PDB file of N, CA and C in Angstrom:
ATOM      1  N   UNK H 213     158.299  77.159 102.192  1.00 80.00           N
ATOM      2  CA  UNK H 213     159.189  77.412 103.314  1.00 80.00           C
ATOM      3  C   UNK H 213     158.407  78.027 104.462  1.00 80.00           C
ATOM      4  N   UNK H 214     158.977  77.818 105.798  1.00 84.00           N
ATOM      5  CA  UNK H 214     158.678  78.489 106.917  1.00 84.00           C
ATOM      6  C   UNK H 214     158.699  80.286 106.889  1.00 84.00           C
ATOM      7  N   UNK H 215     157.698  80.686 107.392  1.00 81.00           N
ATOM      8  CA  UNK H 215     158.001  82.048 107.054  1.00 81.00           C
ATOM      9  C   UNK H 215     159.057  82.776 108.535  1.00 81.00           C
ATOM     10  N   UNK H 216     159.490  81.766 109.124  1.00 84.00           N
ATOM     11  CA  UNK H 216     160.534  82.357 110.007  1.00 84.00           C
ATOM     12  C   UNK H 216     161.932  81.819 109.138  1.00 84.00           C
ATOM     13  N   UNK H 217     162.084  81.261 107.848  1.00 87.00           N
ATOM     14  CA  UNK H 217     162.901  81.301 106.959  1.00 87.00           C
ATOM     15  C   UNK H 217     163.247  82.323 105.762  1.00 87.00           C
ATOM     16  N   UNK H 218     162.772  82.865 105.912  1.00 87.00           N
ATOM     17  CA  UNK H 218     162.076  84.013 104.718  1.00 87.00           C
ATOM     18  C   UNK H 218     163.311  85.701 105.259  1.00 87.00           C
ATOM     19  N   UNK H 219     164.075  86.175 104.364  1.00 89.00           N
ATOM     20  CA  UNK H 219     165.037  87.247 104.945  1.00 89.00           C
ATOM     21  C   UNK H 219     164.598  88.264 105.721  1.00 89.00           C
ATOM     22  N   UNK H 220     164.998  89.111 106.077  1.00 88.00           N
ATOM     23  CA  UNK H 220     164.527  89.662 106.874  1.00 88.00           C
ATOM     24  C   UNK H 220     164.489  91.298 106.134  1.00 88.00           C
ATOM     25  N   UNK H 221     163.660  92.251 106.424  1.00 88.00           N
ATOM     26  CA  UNK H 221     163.276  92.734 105.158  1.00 88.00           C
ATOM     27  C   UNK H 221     163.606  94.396 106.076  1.00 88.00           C
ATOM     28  N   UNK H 222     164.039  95.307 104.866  1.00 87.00           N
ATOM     29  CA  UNK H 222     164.642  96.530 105.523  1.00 87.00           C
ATOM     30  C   UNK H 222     163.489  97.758 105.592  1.00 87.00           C
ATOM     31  N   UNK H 223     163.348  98.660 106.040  1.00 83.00           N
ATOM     32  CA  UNK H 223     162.392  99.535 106.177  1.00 83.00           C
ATOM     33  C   UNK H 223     161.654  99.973 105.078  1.00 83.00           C
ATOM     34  N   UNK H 224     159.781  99.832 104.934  1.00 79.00           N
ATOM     35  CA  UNK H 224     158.945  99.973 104.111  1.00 79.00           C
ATOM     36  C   UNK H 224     158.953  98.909 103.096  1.00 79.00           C
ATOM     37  N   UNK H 225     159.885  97.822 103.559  1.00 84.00           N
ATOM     38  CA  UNK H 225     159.400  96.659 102.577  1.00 84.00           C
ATOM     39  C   UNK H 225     158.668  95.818 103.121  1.00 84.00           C
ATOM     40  N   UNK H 226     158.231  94.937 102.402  1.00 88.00           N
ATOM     41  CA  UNK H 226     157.217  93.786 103.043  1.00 88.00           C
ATOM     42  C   UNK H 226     157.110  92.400 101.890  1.00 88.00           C
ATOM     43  N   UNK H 227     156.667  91.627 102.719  1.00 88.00           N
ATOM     44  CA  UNK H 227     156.358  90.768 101.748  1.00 88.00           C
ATOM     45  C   UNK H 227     154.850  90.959 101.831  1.00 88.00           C
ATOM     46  N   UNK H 228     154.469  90.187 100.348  1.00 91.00           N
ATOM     47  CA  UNK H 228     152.322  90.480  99.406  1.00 91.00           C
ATOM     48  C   UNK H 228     151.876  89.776 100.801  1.00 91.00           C
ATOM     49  N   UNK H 229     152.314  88.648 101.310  1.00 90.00           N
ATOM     50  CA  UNK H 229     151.519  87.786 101.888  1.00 90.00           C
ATOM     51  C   UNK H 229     150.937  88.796 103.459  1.00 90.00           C
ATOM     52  N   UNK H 230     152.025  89.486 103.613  1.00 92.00           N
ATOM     53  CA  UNK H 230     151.373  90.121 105.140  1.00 92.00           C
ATOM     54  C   UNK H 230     150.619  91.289 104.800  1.00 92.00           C
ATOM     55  N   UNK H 231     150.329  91.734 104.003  1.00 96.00           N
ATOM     56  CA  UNK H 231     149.159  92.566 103.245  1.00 96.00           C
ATOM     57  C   UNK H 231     148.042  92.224 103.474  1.00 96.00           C
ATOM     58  N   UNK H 232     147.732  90.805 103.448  1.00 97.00           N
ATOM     59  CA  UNK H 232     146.223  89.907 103.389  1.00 97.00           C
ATOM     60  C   UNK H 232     145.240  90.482 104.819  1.00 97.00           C
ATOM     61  N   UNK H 233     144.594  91.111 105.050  1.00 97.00           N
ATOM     62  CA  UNK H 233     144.092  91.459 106.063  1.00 97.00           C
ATOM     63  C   UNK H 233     143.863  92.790 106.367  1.00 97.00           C
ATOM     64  N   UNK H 234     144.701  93.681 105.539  1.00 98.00           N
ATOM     65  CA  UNK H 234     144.485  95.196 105.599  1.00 98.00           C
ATOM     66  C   UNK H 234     143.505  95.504 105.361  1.00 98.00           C
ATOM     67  N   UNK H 235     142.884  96.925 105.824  1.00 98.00           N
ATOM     68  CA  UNK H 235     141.871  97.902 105.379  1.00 98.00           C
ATOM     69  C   UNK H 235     142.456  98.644 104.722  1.00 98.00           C
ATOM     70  N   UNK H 236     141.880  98.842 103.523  1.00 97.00           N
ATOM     71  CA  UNK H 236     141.741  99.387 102.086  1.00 97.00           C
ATOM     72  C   UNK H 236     141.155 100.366 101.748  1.00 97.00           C
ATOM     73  N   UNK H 237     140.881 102.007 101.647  1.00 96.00           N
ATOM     74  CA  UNK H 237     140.782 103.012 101.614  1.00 96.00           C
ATOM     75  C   UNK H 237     140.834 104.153 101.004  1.00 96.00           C
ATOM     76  N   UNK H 238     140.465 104.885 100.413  1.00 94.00           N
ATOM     77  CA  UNK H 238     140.132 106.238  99.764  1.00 94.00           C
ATOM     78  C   UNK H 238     140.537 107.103 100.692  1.00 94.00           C
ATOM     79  N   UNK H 239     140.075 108.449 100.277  1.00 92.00           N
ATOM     80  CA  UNK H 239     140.101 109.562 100.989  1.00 92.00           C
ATOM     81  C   UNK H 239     139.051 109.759 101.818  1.00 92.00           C
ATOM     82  N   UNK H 240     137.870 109.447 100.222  1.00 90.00           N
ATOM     83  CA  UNK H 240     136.198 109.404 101.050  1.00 90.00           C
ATOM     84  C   UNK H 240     135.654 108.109 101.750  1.00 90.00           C
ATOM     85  N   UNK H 241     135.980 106.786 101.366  1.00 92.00           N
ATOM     86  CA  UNK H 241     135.099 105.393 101.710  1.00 92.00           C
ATOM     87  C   UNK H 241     136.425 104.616 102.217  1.00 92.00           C
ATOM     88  N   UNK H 242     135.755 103.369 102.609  1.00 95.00           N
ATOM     89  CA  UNK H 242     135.965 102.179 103.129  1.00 95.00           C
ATOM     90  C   UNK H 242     135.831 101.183 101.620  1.00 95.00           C
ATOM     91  N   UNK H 243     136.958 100.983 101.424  1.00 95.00           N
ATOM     92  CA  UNK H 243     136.774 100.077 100.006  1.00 95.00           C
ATOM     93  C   UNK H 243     136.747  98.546 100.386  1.00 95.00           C
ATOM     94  N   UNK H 244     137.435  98.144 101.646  1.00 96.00           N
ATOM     95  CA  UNK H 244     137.217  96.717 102.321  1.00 96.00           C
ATOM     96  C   UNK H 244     138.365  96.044 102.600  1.00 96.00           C
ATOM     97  N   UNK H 245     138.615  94.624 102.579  1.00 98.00           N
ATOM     98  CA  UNK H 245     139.917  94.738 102.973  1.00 98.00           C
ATOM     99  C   UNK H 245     140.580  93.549 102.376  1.00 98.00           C
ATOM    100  N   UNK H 246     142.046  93.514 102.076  1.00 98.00           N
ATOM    101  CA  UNK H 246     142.506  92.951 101.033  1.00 98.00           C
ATOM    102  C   UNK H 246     142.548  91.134 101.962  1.00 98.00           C
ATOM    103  N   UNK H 247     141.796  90.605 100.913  1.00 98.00           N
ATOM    104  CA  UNK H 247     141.414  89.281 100.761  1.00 98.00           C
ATOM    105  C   UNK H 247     142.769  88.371 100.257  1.00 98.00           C
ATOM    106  N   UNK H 248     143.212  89.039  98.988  1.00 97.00           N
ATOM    107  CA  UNK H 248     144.256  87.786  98.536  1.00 97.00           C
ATOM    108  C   UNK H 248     145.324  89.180  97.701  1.00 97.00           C
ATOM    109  N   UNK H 249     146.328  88.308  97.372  1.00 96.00           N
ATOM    110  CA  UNK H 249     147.398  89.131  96.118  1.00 96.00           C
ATOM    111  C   UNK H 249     147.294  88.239  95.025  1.00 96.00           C
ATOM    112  N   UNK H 250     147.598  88.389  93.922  1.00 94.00           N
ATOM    113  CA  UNK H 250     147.327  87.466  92.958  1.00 94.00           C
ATOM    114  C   UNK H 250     148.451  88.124  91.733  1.00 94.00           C
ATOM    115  N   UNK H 251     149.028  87.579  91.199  1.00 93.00           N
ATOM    116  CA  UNK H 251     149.896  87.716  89.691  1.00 93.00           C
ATOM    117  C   UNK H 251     149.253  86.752  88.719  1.00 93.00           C
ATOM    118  N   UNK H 252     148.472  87.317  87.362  1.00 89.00           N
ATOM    119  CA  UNK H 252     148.265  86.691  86.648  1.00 89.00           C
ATOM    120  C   UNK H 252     148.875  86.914  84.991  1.00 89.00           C
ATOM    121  N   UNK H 253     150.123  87.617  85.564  1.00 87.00           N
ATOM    122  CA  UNK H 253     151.703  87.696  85.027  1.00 87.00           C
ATOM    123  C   UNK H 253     151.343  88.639  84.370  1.00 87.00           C
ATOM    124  N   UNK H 254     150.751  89.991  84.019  1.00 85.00           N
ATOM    125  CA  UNK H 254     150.382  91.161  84.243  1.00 85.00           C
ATOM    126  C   UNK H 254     151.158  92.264  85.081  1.00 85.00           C
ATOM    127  N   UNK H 255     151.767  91.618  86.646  1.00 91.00           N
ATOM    128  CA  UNK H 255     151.299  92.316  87.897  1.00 91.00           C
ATOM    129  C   UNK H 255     150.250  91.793  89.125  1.00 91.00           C
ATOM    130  N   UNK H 256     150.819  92.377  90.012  1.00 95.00           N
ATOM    131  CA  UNK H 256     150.058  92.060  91.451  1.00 95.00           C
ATOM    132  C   UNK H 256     148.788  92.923  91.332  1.00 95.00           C
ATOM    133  N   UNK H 257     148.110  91.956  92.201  1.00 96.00           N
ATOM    134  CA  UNK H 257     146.253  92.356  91.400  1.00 96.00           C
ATOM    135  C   UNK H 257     146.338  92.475  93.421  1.00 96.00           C
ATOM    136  N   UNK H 258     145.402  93.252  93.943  1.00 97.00           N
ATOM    137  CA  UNK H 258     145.152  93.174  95.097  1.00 97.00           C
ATOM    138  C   UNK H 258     143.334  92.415  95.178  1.00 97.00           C
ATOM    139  N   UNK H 259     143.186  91.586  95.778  1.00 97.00           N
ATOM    140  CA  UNK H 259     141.457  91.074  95.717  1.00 97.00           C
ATOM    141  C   UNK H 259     140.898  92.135  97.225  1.00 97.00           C
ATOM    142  N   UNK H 260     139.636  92.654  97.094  1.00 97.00           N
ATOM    143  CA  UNK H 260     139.632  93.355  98.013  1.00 97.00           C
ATOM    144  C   UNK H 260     138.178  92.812  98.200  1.00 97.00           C
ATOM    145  N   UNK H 261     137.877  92.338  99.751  1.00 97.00           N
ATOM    146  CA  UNK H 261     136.297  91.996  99.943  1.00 97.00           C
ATOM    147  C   UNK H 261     135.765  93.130 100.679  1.00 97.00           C
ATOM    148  N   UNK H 262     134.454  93.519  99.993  1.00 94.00           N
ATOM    149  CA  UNK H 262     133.659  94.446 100.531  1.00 94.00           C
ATOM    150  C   UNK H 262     132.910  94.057 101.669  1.00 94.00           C
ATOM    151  N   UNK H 263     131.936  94.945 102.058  1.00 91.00           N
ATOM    152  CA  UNK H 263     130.990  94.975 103.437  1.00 91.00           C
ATOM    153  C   UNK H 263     130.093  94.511 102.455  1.00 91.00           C
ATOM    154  N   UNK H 264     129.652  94.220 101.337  1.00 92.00           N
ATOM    155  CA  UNK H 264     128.585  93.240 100.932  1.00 92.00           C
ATOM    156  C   UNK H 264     129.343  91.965 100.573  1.00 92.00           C
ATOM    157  N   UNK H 265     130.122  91.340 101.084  1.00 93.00           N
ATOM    158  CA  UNK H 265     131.039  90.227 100.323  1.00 93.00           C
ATOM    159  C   UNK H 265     131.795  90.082  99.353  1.00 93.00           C
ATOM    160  N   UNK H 266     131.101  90.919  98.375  1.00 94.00           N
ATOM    161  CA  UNK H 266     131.324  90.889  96.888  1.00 94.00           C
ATOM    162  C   UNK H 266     133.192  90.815  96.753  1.00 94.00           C
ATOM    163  N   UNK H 267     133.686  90.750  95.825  1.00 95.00           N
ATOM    164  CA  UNK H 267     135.136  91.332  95.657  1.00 95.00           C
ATOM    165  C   UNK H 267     135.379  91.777  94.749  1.00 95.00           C
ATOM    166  N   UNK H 268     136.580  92.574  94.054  1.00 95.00           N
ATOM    167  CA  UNK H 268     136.766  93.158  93.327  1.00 95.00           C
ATOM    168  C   UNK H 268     138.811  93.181  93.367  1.00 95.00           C
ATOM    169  N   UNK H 269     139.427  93.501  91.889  1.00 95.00           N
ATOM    170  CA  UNK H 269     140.486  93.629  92.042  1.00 95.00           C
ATOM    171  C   UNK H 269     141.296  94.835  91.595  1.00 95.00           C
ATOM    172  N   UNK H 270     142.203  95.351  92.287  1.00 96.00           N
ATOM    173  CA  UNK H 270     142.818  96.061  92.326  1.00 96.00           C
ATOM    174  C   UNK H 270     144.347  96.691  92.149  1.00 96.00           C
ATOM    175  N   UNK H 271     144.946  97.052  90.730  1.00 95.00           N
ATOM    176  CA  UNK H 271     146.264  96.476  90.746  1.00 95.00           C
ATOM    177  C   UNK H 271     146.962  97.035  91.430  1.00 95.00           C
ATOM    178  N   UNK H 272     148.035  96.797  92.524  1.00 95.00           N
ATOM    179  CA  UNK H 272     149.042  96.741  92.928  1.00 95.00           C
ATOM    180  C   UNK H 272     149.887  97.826  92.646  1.00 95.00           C
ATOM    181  N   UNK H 273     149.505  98.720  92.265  1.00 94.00           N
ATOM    182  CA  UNK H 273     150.996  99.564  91.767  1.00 94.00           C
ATOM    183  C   UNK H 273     150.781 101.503  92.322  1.00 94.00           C
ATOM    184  N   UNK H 274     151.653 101.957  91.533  1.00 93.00           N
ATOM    185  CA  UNK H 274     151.715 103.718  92.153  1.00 93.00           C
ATOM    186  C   UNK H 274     150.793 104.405  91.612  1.00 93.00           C
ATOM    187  N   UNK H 275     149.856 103.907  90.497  1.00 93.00           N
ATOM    188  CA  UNK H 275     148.836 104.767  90.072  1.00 93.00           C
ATOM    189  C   UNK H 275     147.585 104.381  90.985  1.00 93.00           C
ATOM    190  N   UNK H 276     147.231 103.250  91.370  1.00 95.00           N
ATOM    191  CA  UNK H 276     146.165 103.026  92.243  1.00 95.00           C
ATOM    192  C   UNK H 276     146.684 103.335  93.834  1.00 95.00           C
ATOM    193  N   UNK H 277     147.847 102.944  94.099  1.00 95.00           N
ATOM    194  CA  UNK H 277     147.906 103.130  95.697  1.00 95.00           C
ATOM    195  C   UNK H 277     149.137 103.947  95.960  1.00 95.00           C
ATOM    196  N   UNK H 278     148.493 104.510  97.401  1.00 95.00           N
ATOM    197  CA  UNK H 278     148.902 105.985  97.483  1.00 95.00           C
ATOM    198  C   UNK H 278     149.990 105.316  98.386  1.00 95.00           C
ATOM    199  N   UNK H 279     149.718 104.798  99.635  1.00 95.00           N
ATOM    200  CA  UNK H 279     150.670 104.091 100.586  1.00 95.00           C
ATOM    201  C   UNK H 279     150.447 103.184 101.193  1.00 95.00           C
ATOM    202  N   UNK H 280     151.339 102.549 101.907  1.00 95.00           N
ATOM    203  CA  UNK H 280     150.960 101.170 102.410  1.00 95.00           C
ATOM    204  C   UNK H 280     151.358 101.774 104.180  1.00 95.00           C
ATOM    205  N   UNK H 281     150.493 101.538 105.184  1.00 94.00           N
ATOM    206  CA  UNK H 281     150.884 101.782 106.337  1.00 94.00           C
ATOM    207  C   UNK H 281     150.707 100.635 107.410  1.00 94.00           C
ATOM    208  N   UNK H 282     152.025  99.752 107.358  1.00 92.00           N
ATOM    209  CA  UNK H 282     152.551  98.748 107.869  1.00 92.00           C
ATOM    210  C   UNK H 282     151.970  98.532 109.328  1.00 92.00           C
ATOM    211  N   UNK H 283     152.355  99.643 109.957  1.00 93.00           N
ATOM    212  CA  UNK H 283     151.728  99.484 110.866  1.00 93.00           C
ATOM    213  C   UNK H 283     150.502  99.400 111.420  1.00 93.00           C
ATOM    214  N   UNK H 284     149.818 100.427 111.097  1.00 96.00           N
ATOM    215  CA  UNK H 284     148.440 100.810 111.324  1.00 96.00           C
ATOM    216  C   UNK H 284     147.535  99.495 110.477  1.00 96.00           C
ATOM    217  N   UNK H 285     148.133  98.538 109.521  1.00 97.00           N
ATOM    218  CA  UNK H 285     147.606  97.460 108.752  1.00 97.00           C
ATOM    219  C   UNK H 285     146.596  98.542 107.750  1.00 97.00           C
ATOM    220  N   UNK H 286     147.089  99.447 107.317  1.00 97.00           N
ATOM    221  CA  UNK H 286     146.296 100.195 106.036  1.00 97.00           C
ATOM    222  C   UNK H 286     146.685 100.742 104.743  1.00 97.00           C
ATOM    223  N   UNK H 287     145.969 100.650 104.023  1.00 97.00           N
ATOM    224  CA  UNK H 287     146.538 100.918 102.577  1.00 97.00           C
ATOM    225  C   UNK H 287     145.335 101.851 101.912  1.00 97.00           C
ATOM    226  N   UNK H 288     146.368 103.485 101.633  1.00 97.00           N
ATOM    227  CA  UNK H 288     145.721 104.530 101.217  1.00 97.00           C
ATOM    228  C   UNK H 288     145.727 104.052  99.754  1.00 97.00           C
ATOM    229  N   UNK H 289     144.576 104.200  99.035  1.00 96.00           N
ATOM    230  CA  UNK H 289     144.450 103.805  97.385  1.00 96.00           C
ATOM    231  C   UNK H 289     143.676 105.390  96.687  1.00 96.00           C
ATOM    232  N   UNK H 290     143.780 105.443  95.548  1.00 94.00           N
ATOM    233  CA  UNK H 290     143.360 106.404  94.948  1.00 94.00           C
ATOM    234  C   UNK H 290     143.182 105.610  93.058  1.00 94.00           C
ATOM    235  N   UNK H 291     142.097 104.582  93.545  1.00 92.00           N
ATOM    236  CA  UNK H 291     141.990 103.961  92.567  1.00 92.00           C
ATOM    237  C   UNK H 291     141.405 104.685  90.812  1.00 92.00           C
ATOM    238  N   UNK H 292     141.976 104.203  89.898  1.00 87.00           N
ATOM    239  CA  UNK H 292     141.709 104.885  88.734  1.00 87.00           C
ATOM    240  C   UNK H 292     139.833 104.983  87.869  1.00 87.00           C
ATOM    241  N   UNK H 293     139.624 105.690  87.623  1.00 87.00           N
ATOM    242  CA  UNK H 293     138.380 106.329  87.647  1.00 87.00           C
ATOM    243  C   UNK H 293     137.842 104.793  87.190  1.00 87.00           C
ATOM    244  N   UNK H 294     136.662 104.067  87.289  1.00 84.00           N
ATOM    245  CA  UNK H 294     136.035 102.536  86.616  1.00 84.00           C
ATOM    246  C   UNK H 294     136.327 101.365  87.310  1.00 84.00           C
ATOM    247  N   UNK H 295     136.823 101.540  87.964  1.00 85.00           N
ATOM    248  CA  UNK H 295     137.911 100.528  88.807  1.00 85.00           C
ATOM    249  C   UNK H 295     136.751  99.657  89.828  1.00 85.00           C
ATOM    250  N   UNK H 296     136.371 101.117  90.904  1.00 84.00           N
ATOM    251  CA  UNK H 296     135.565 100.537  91.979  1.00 84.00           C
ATOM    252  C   UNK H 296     134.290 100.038  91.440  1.00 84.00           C
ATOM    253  N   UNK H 297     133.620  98.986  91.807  1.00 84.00           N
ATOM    254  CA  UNK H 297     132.243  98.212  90.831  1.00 84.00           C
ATOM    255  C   UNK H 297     130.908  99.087  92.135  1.00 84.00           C
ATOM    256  N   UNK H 298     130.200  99.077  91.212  1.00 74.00           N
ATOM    257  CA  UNK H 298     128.990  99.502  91.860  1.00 74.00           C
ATOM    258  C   UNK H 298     128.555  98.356  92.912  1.00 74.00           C
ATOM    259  N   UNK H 299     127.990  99.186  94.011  1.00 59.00           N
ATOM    260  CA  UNK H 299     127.768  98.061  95.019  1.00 59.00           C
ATOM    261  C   UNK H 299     126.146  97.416  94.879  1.00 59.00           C
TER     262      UNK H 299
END
């Protein structure tokens, strides 16, 4: 479908797809910025591409991410200790 078909969505919701493009973030670093969403019926996996290309995934939920800020296109994460891959 057209995404000017798609409902119209009430405050702090969103749809995965307008996520794709955010900067992705810690407290301390720049983790990169979300590449794709993915369900591999698990849960929403966030793909996040780094400043070396590389990617890495990230799940989707309240233990890894702190907030999503719609506007500003950013997403505070506080990913679980093993998570982030060595660069």
């Amino acid at each position: 479908i057209k995404k000017t078909q798609l409902p119209s969505l009430k405050k702090n919701e969103y749809y995965l797809h307008s996520l794709i493009g955010f900067i992705i973030e810690t407290k301390k670093q720049k983790l990169g910025v979300v590449k794709n969403i993915s369900n591999f019926g698990a849960g929403e996996l966030i793909e996040i591409k780094q400043t070396n290309n590389k990617t890495f995934f990230l799940p989707l939920n309240k233990q890894n991410i702190i907030e999503i800020d719609l506007k500003n296109k950013k997403i505070k994460a506080n990913p679980l200790k093993g998570i982030i891959p060595n660069k």
